[in-house]
Short mmCIF file of C-alpha atoms in Angstrom, two decimals:
data_model
loop_
_atom_site.label_atom_id
_atom_site.label_comp_id
_atom_site.label_asym_id
_atom_site.label_seq_id
_atom_site.Cartn_x
_atom_site.Cartn_y
_atom_site.Cartn_z
CA MET A 1 -27.38 -85.78 99.88
CA LYS A 2 -23.50 -85.69 98.06
CA ILE A 3 -23.17 -85.51 94.67
CA LYS A 4 -20.52 -87.35 93.16
CA PRO A 5 -17.62 -85.48 91.81
CA LEU A 6 -18.32 -86.65 87.58
CA LEU A 7 -22.35 -85.98 88.44
CA LEU A 8 -21.03 -82.50 90.27
CA ASN A 9 -18.62 -81.39 87.02
CA SER A 10 -21.31 -82.58 84.51
CA MET A 11 -24.34 -80.43 86.21
CA ILE A 12 -21.94 -77.32 86.96
CA ALA A 13 -20.92 -77.38 83.08
CA VAL A 14 -25.05 -77.85 82.02
CA ALA A 15 -25.13 -74.44 84.08
CA LEU A 16 -22.38 -72.68 82.60
CA SER A 17 -24.10 -73.57 78.65
CA GLY A 18 -27.19 -71.40 79.63
CA LEU A 19 -24.89 -68.44 80.00
CA PRO A 20 -23.81 -66.40 76.88
CA ALA A 21 -19.12 -66.39 76.87
CA SER A 22 -19.02 -63.31 77.68
CA ALA A 23 -21.20 -61.95 80.55
CA ASP A 24 -20.10 -58.55 80.42
CA ASP A 25 -20.54 -58.00 76.57
CA GLN A 26 -23.10 -56.78 74.75
CA LEU A 27 -24.58 -57.01 71.08
CA VAL A 28 -22.52 -54.38 68.44
CA ILE A 29 -24.56 -53.46 65.62
CA GLY A 30 -22.54 -51.60 62.91
CA TYR A 31 -24.64 -50.34 60.28
CA ALA A 32 -22.99 -48.69 57.24
CA ALA A 33 -26.43 -47.52 55.41
CA ALA A 34 -26.96 -45.13 52.50
CA VAL A 35 -28.84 -42.55 54.78
CA THR A 36 -28.32 -39.96 52.07
CA GLY A 37 -27.90 -40.47 48.11
CA SER A 38 -29.18 -42.29 45.25
CA LEU A 39 -29.74 -45.67 47.27
CA ALA A 40 -31.51 -44.39 50.00
CA PRO A 41 -34.80 -45.35 49.40
CA TYR A 42 -33.09 -49.38 49.68
CA ASP A 43 -31.76 -48.63 53.17
CA SER A 44 -32.87 -48.57 56.31
CA PRO A 45 -31.79 -47.16 59.60
CA ALA A 46 -35.53 -46.77 60.53
CA GLY A 47 -36.69 -50.01 60.50
CA VAL A 48 -32.92 -51.16 61.74
CA THR A 49 -33.28 -49.24 65.21
CA CYS A 50 -36.97 -49.69 64.67
CA ARG A 51 -36.75 -53.44 66.04
CA VAL A 52 -33.51 -52.87 67.92
CA GLU A 53 -35.56 -50.12 69.90
CA GLN A 54 -38.13 -53.20 70.30
CA ILE A 55 -35.84 -55.35 70.97
CA ASN A 56 -34.36 -53.71 74.21
CA GLU A 57 -37.65 -52.82 75.50
CA ALA A 58 -38.17 -56.67 75.74
CA GLY A 59 -35.11 -57.13 77.46
CA GLY A 60 -32.02 -57.39 74.95
CA ILE A 61 -30.67 -60.48 73.66
CA LEU A 62 -29.17 -62.55 76.48
CA GLY A 63 -29.69 -60.45 79.12
CA LYS A 64 -27.66 -57.22 77.16
CA PRO A 65 -28.79 -54.26 75.37
CA VAL A 66 -28.36 -54.65 71.23
CA LYS A 67 -26.30 -51.18 70.67
CA LEU A 68 -26.74 -49.43 67.21
CA ILE A 69 -23.89 -47.57 65.50
CA ILE A 70 -25.50 -46.22 62.09
CA ARG A 71 -23.06 -44.79 60.37
CA ASP A 72 -23.59 -42.89 56.87
CA THR A 73 -22.04 -44.08 52.96
CA LYS A 74 -23.90 -41.53 51.74
CA SER A 75 -24.48 -43.60 48.40
CA ASP A 76 -21.10 -44.47 48.08
CA ALA A 77 -18.69 -47.66 47.57
CA VAL A 78 -15.79 -45.69 48.39
CA THR A 79 -16.82 -44.21 51.62
CA ALA A 80 -19.18 -47.57 52.61
CA SER A 81 -15.54 -48.83 53.06
CA ASN A 82 -14.66 -46.16 54.83
CA VAL A 83 -17.29 -46.85 57.61
CA GLY A 84 -17.33 -49.85 57.44
CA GLN A 85 -13.62 -49.32 58.90
CA GLU A 86 -14.84 -47.15 61.02
CA LEU A 87 -18.08 -49.21 62.76
CA LEU A 88 -15.34 -52.33 63.36
CA ASP A 89 -13.22 -49.74 64.72
CA GLN A 90 -15.78 -49.12 67.34
CA GLY A 91 -16.63 -53.04 68.31
CA ALA A 92 -19.29 -53.44 65.71
CA ASN A 93 -19.16 -57.55 66.38
CA VAL A 94 -22.02 -57.83 63.85
CA ILE A 95 -22.54 -55.53 60.97
CA LEU A 96 -25.32 -54.19 58.35
CA GLY A 97 -24.00 -52.82 55.10
CA PRO A 98 -25.24 -51.28 51.96
CA PRO A 99 -27.52 -52.09 49.77
CA THR A 100 -24.77 -52.95 46.54
CA ASP A 101 -22.08 -54.96 46.11
CA ASP A 102 -19.46 -52.67 45.51
CA GLY A 103 -19.68 -51.50 48.92
CA LEU A 104 -20.82 -54.24 50.72
CA ILE A 105 -17.29 -56.26 49.45
CA PRO A 106 -15.24 -54.35 50.96
CA ILE A 107 -16.56 -54.43 54.67
CA ALA A 108 -17.05 -58.02 53.79
CA GLN A 109 -12.58 -58.08 53.18
CA LEU A 110 -12.09 -56.04 56.18
CA ALA A 111 -14.54 -57.98 59.10
CA LEU A 112 -13.12 -61.10 58.15
CA PRO A 113 -9.77 -62.07 59.84
CA LYS A 114 -12.40 -61.09 62.70
CA GLY A 115 -14.53 -63.21 61.65
CA ILE A 116 -17.27 -60.58 61.81
CA PRO A 117 -20.67 -62.08 59.66
CA VAL A 118 -21.94 -58.95 57.85
CA LEU A 119 -25.19 -58.42 56.28
CA SER A 120 -27.03 -56.73 53.51
CA VAL A 121 -30.23 -55.29 54.37
CA GLY A 122 -31.31 -54.53 51.18
CA ALA A 123 -28.97 -55.52 48.43
CA THR A 124 -29.97 -58.51 46.22
CA GLN A 125 -27.16 -59.18 44.41
CA PRO A 126 -25.54 -62.69 45.15
CA ALA A 127 -22.64 -61.20 43.87
CA PHE A 128 -21.40 -60.17 47.23
CA PRO A 129 -21.78 -63.61 49.25
CA VAL A 130 -20.59 -65.51 46.32
CA ALA A 131 -17.20 -62.93 46.68
CA SER A 132 -17.06 -62.96 50.36
CA PRO A 133 -18.24 -67.00 51.18
CA GLU A 134 -16.89 -66.63 54.85
CA ASN A 135 -19.24 -63.22 55.87
CA GLY A 136 -21.08 -62.43 53.66
CA TYR A 137 -25.41 -62.65 53.54
CA LEU A 138 -28.41 -61.58 52.24
CA VAL A 139 -31.12 -60.59 54.20
CA PRO A 140 -33.12 -60.07 50.94
CA PHE A 141 -33.97 -62.92 48.11
CA GLY A 142 -30.82 -63.03 45.53
CA ASP A 143 -31.48 -61.35 42.01
CA ASN A 144 -31.77 -64.31 40.50
CA ALA A 145 -34.06 -65.79 42.80
CA SER A 146 -36.45 -63.23 41.25
CA ALA A 147 -35.52 -62.75 38.16
CA ALA A 148 -36.91 -66.05 37.36
CA GLY A 149 -40.13 -65.39 39.61
CA ALA A 150 -40.20 -62.33 37.28
CA ALA A 151 -39.85 -64.66 34.09
CA GLU A 152 -41.89 -67.48 35.53
CA VAL A 153 -44.56 -65.28 36.12
CA ALA A 154 -44.32 -63.22 32.27
CA TYR A 155 -44.25 -66.21 31.09
CA LYS A 156 -47.90 -67.00 32.45
CA ALA A 157 -49.27 -64.24 31.32
CA GLY A 158 -48.20 -65.34 27.97
CA HIS A 159 -45.13 -62.86 27.54
CA ARG A 160 -42.78 -65.16 24.17
CA LYS A 161 -40.55 -62.24 22.73
CA ALA A 162 -38.91 -60.18 26.11
CA ILE A 163 -36.27 -56.95 25.80
CA LEU A 164 -33.55 -56.61 28.29
CA MET A 165 -32.40 -53.05 29.73
CA ILE A 166 -28.90 -53.47 30.73
CA ALA A 167 -27.22 -50.72 32.89
CA ASN A 168 -23.61 -50.70 34.32
CA ASP A 169 -23.61 -47.90 36.97
CA VAL A 170 -25.62 -50.11 39.87
CA GLY A 171 -23.24 -52.26 41.26
CA ALA A 172 -24.31 -55.82 39.38
CA TYR A 173 -28.24 -55.09 39.81
CA SER A 174 -28.99 -53.25 36.74
CA ALA A 175 -26.04 -55.14 34.81
CA ILE A 176 -26.63 -58.61 36.19
CA THR A 177 -29.77 -59.10 37.15
CA PRO A 178 -31.86 -58.83 33.28
CA GLU A 179 -29.60 -61.75 32.00
CA TYR A 180 -30.82 -64.18 35.40
CA PHE A 181 -34.03 -63.41 33.92
CA ALA A 182 -32.90 -63.87 30.28
CA LYS A 183 -31.33 -67.76 31.02
CA ALA A 184 -34.88 -68.82 33.59
CA PHE A 185 -36.99 -66.91 30.59
CA GLU A 186 -35.37 -68.78 27.87
CA LYS A 187 -35.49 -72.12 29.91
CA LEU A 188 -38.90 -71.92 30.26
CA GLY A 189 -39.51 -71.46 26.26
CA GLY A 190 -38.80 -67.21 25.84
CA LYS A 191 -36.89 -65.45 23.32
CA ILE A 192 -34.62 -62.85 24.05
CA VAL A 193 -35.13 -60.13 21.03
CA GLY A 194 -33.28 -57.52 22.37
CA ARG A 195 -30.83 -55.97 24.84
CA VAL A 196 -30.87 -51.45 25.65
CA ASN A 197 -28.48 -49.38 26.94
CA TYR A 198 -28.69 -46.83 29.31
CA HIS A 199 -27.77 -45.21 32.62
CA HIS A 200 -29.13 -44.52 35.72
CA GLY A 201 -30.70 -40.47 36.49
CA LEU A 202 -31.78 -39.98 32.99
CA ALA A 203 -34.23 -37.09 32.90
CA ASP A 204 -36.27 -39.14 29.85
CA TYR A 205 -35.88 -42.55 28.08
CA ASN A 206 -37.00 -41.63 24.75
CA THR A 207 -33.80 -42.34 22.67
CA GLN A 208 -34.31 -46.15 24.92
CA VAL A 209 -38.26 -46.17 23.82
CA ALA A 210 -37.10 -45.66 20.78
CA GLU A 211 -34.67 -48.79 19.98
CA ILE A 212 -37.28 -50.72 21.65
CA ARG A 213 -40.29 -49.65 19.47
CA ASN A 214 -37.62 -49.94 16.29
CA ASN A 215 -36.46 -53.61 16.82
CA ALA A 216 -37.63 -55.35 14.34
CA GLU A 217 -38.62 -58.66 16.61
CA LYS A 218 -41.23 -56.52 17.95
CA PRO A 219 -41.22 -57.39 21.68
CA ASP A 220 -44.27 -58.18 23.83
CA MET A 221 -42.39 -57.37 26.94
CA ILE A 222 -39.15 -55.56 28.63
CA PHE A 223 -37.67 -56.35 31.31
CA ALA A 224 -35.30 -53.55 33.63
CA ALA A 225 -33.73 -53.93 37.03
CA ILE A 226 -34.26 -50.17 37.55
CA LEU A 227 -34.52 -48.13 40.48
CA VAL A 228 -36.90 -44.94 41.96
CA PRO A 229 -36.85 -42.63 40.38
CA ASP A 230 -36.03 -44.04 36.59
CA ALA A 231 -38.45 -46.87 36.78
CA GLY A 232 -41.73 -43.99 37.07
CA VAL A 233 -39.43 -42.24 34.48
CA LEU A 234 -39.76 -45.01 32.23
CA VAL A 235 -43.08 -47.10 32.14
CA ARG A 236 -44.29 -43.42 32.01
CA THR A 237 -42.11 -42.69 29.15
CA ILE A 238 -43.58 -45.79 27.18
CA ASN A 239 -47.08 -44.62 27.82
CA ALA A 240 -46.52 -41.05 26.35
CA ALA A 241 -44.76 -42.40 23.61
CA GLY A 242 -47.97 -45.04 22.80
CA LEU A 243 -46.01 -48.01 23.68
CA ASP A 244 -48.34 -50.35 25.19
CA ILE A 245 -45.65 -52.30 26.52
CA PRO A 246 -46.01 -53.93 29.70
CA VAL A 247 -42.47 -53.94 31.84
CA TYR A 248 -41.51 -56.48 34.67
CA GLY A 249 -39.32 -56.06 37.23
CA THR A 250 -38.13 -56.63 40.79
CA ASP A 251 -37.81 -54.89 44.19
CA GLY A 252 -36.49 -51.43 42.35
CA PHE A 253 -39.63 -50.76 41.65
CA ASP A 254 -40.79 -50.97 45.39
CA ASP A 255 -41.29 -47.94 46.32
CA PRO A 256 -44.29 -45.21 46.74
CA SER A 257 -43.07 -42.02 44.65
CA PHE A 258 -43.30 -45.10 41.93
CA VAL A 259 -46.57 -44.74 40.98
CA GLU A 260 -46.18 -40.72 41.74
CA VAL A 261 -43.15 -40.00 39.08
CA ALA A 262 -44.84 -43.18 36.05
CA GLY A 263 -48.26 -41.83 35.93
CA ALA A 264 -50.49 -43.07 33.69
CA GLY A 265 -48.10 -45.24 32.64
CA ALA A 266 -47.81 -47.32 36.23
CA GLY A 267 -50.13 -49.78 35.22
CA LEU A 268 -47.45 -51.35 32.52
CA ALA A 269 -45.22 -52.00 36.05
CA THR A 270 -45.03 -55.95 37.27
CA PHE A 271 -42.59 -56.41 39.84
CA VAL A 272 -41.41 -58.79 41.97
CA THR A 273 -40.86 -57.91 46.06
CA HIS A 274 -40.04 -58.99 49.59
CA GLY A 275 -43.58 -59.21 50.68
CA TYR A 276 -46.26 -56.88 51.68
CA PRO A 277 -48.26 -55.37 54.88
CA SER A 278 -51.31 -57.01 54.37
CA GLU A 279 -53.53 -57.62 57.49
CA GLY A 280 -53.06 -59.35 60.78
CA SER A 281 -49.44 -60.58 58.27
CA PRO A 282 -46.10 -59.52 60.42
CA LEU A 283 -45.31 -57.44 58.31
CA LYS A 284 -48.58 -55.07 59.40
CA ALA A 285 -47.84 -55.19 62.75
CA PHE A 286 -44.50 -54.04 62.76
CA TYR A 287 -45.34 -51.20 60.40
CA ASP A 288 -47.57 -50.46 63.00
CA ASP A 289 -46.23 -50.61 65.66
CA CYS A 290 -43.58 -48.46 64.40
CA THR A 291 -44.91 -45.99 63.35
CA LYS A 292 -46.65 -45.25 67.20
CA ARG A 293 -42.84 -45.38 68.55
CA GLY A 294 -42.44 -42.08 65.16
CA HIS A 295 -40.94 -44.20 62.68
CA LYS A 296 -42.05 -43.91 58.86
CA PRO A 297 -42.32 -46.89 57.27
CA GLN A 298 -40.54 -45.82 53.66
CA ASN A 299 -41.10 -49.01 51.78
CA ILE A 300 -40.90 -52.23 52.09
CA PHE A 301 -36.25 -52.02 53.14
CA PHE A 302 -37.75 -50.67 56.28
CA GLY A 303 -39.50 -54.36 56.65
CA LEU A 304 -35.94 -55.65 55.50
CA GLY A 305 -34.24 -53.12 58.45
CA GLY A 306 -36.16 -55.09 60.53
CA GLU A 307 -35.23 -58.68 59.48
CA ALA A 308 -31.44 -58.26 59.03
CA VAL A 309 -31.41 -57.17 62.39
CA GLU A 310 -33.69 -60.36 63.37
CA VAL A 311 -31.38 -63.06 61.34
CA VAL A 312 -28.97 -61.55 63.82
CA LYS A 313 -30.56 -61.53 67.27
CA ALA A 314 -31.88 -65.64 66.50
CA ALA A 315 -27.77 -66.07 64.84
CA VAL A 316 -27.03 -64.62 68.42
CA GLU A 317 -30.10 -66.62 70.43
CA SER A 318 -28.28 -70.06 68.85
CA ALA A 319 -24.90 -69.01 69.54
CA ASN A 320 -25.14 -67.92 73.57
CA SER A 321 -22.50 -65.93 72.96
CA PHE A 322 -21.78 -62.67 71.40
CA ASP A 323 -19.20 -63.52 69.38
CA PRO A 324 -18.87 -63.20 65.69
CA PRO A 325 -17.57 -66.33 64.35
CA ALA A 326 -19.91 -68.11 67.17
CA ILE A 327 -22.31 -65.71 65.67
CA ASN A 328 -21.14 -65.93 61.46
CA ALA A 329 -21.29 -70.15 62.09
CA ALA A 330 -24.97 -69.88 63.54
CA ILE A 331 -26.10 -67.68 60.34
CA LYS A 332 -24.62 -70.13 58.31
CA ASN A 333 -27.49 -72.59 59.92
CA ILE A 334 -30.41 -70.81 60.09
CA GLU A 335 -33.38 -73.05 58.80
CA ASN A 336 -37.44 -71.88 58.65
CA LEU A 337 -36.53 -68.84 61.04
CA LYS A 338 -39.65 -66.45 60.84
CA GLY A 339 -39.85 -63.66 59.19
CA ILE A 340 -40.95 -59.91 59.70
CA THR A 341 -41.57 -59.77 55.76
CA THR A 342 -42.23 -63.66 55.08
CA MET A 343 -43.31 -66.64 57.03
CA SER A 344 -40.16 -68.46 56.49
CA ILE A 345 -35.69 -67.51 56.31
CA THR A 346 -33.44 -70.18 54.70
CA TYR A 347 -29.44 -70.02 55.53
CA LYS A 348 -29.08 -73.39 55.84
CA ASP A 349 -26.53 -74.73 52.56
CA ARG A 350 -27.63 -72.00 50.52
CA GLY A 351 -24.49 -70.38 50.21
CA GLY A 352 -25.41 -66.61 52.23
CA VAL A 353 -29.07 -65.95 50.10
CA PRO A 354 -32.18 -67.02 52.11
CA LEU A 355 -34.30 -68.55 50.38
CA LYS A 356 -37.57 -66.92 50.89
CA GLU A 357 -41.29 -66.43 48.85
CA MET A 358 -41.63 -62.83 47.12
CA THR A 359 -44.47 -61.28 46.36
CA VAL A 360 -45.76 -60.25 42.50
CA MET A 361 -47.44 -57.18 42.57
CA HIS A 362 -48.72 -55.12 39.87
CA ALA A 363 -49.93 -51.32 39.42
CA LYS A 364 -53.16 -50.40 38.77
CA ASP A 365 -55.44 -47.18 39.02
CA GLY A 366 -52.38 -45.62 41.38
CA LYS A 367 -52.43 -48.16 43.61
CA VAL A 368 -49.87 -50.75 43.89
CA LEU A 369 -50.74 -53.73 45.40
CA PRO A 370 -50.24 -57.48 45.81
CA VAL A 371 -51.23 -60.03 42.78
CA GLU A 372 -49.80 -62.86 44.57
CA THR A 373 -46.72 -64.82 45.23
CA VAL A 374 -44.76 -66.89 44.05
CA ARG A 375 -41.37 -69.13 44.70
CA PRO A 376 -39.17 -70.17 41.37
CA SER A 377 -39.11 -74.10 40.30
CA TRP A 378 -35.46 -73.19 38.76
CA VAL A 379 -32.93 -70.14 39.41
CA ALA A 380 -29.32 -69.67 37.58
CA ALA A 381 -26.74 -70.51 39.29
CA PRO A 382 -24.96 -67.14 40.73
#
């Protein structure tokens, strides 16, 4: 059969459309991770590594094995910037970043001239994609969403007067998240009756608890975007003081060490987080397979590590290319992607902050278990 030139050209175009832009390329993921230091519980080199292992065992992405380069930021923003440059120099065409905006923003600025996307594994501060709108993305939900979720759960439980815990030494997380909560809580009809300042790393919270006790308007709840082990120390101190006030929070509580540190005070805590490994869930399957491979899932951030790679994989396959700008553009158009911690992830028209359902956890009898899911009806703008 003789093929007309126009038809032949069309067939060639169709055939070539099924090939990656460069058949000799591969996906290189650089990970500027808080391997050590105070932020280490909120990053997950192990979760990222496990998902890359699974993908490579299944044939890679676009037929090529994924190369993963991990460097330690030591939980320091300046070191994060230096590590980011090192990863760029080593050829990373996607970068996963550390769990605070002050480490992520400089990396995204360094990556921008090459159109390289930068995704947080554990950072939930929407200040990052706001500051880096062209190439900055959260893998978790934003703090404004989780704070709104916590506000709806607290209001539904009958709370009307809240006091906020404020710290300024962990990026925007512990300073701005309480204000997101305040906006959502007040919109529902609640009232903020005070703000109590603290610094992460305190040996006890007696001074702060005394301030809460002496508040003239008698708060019926506390909101704290606080990290472990401080989250445990806070509720332990509240309990020891005989001050029976529940504490609501977000994913900073989500670490097994919380219950150990909190002791009898653990039951005061309710928090919103990214998911739970219930039987039959993708997260449970991921944990089980990774455990068999010799990895140890420490907390939900292990799942988010795998989910970060899943987002990148989906974008590369959609773009059919390893070219960073093409991957970056594809991330912006992701809709209803089945994740590892959640059943649906959408970036399209979300400004770098994905739309996700959240899990509400409560501590009881020495265990932290899911009680419901929430997708807030109103979320404050970042």
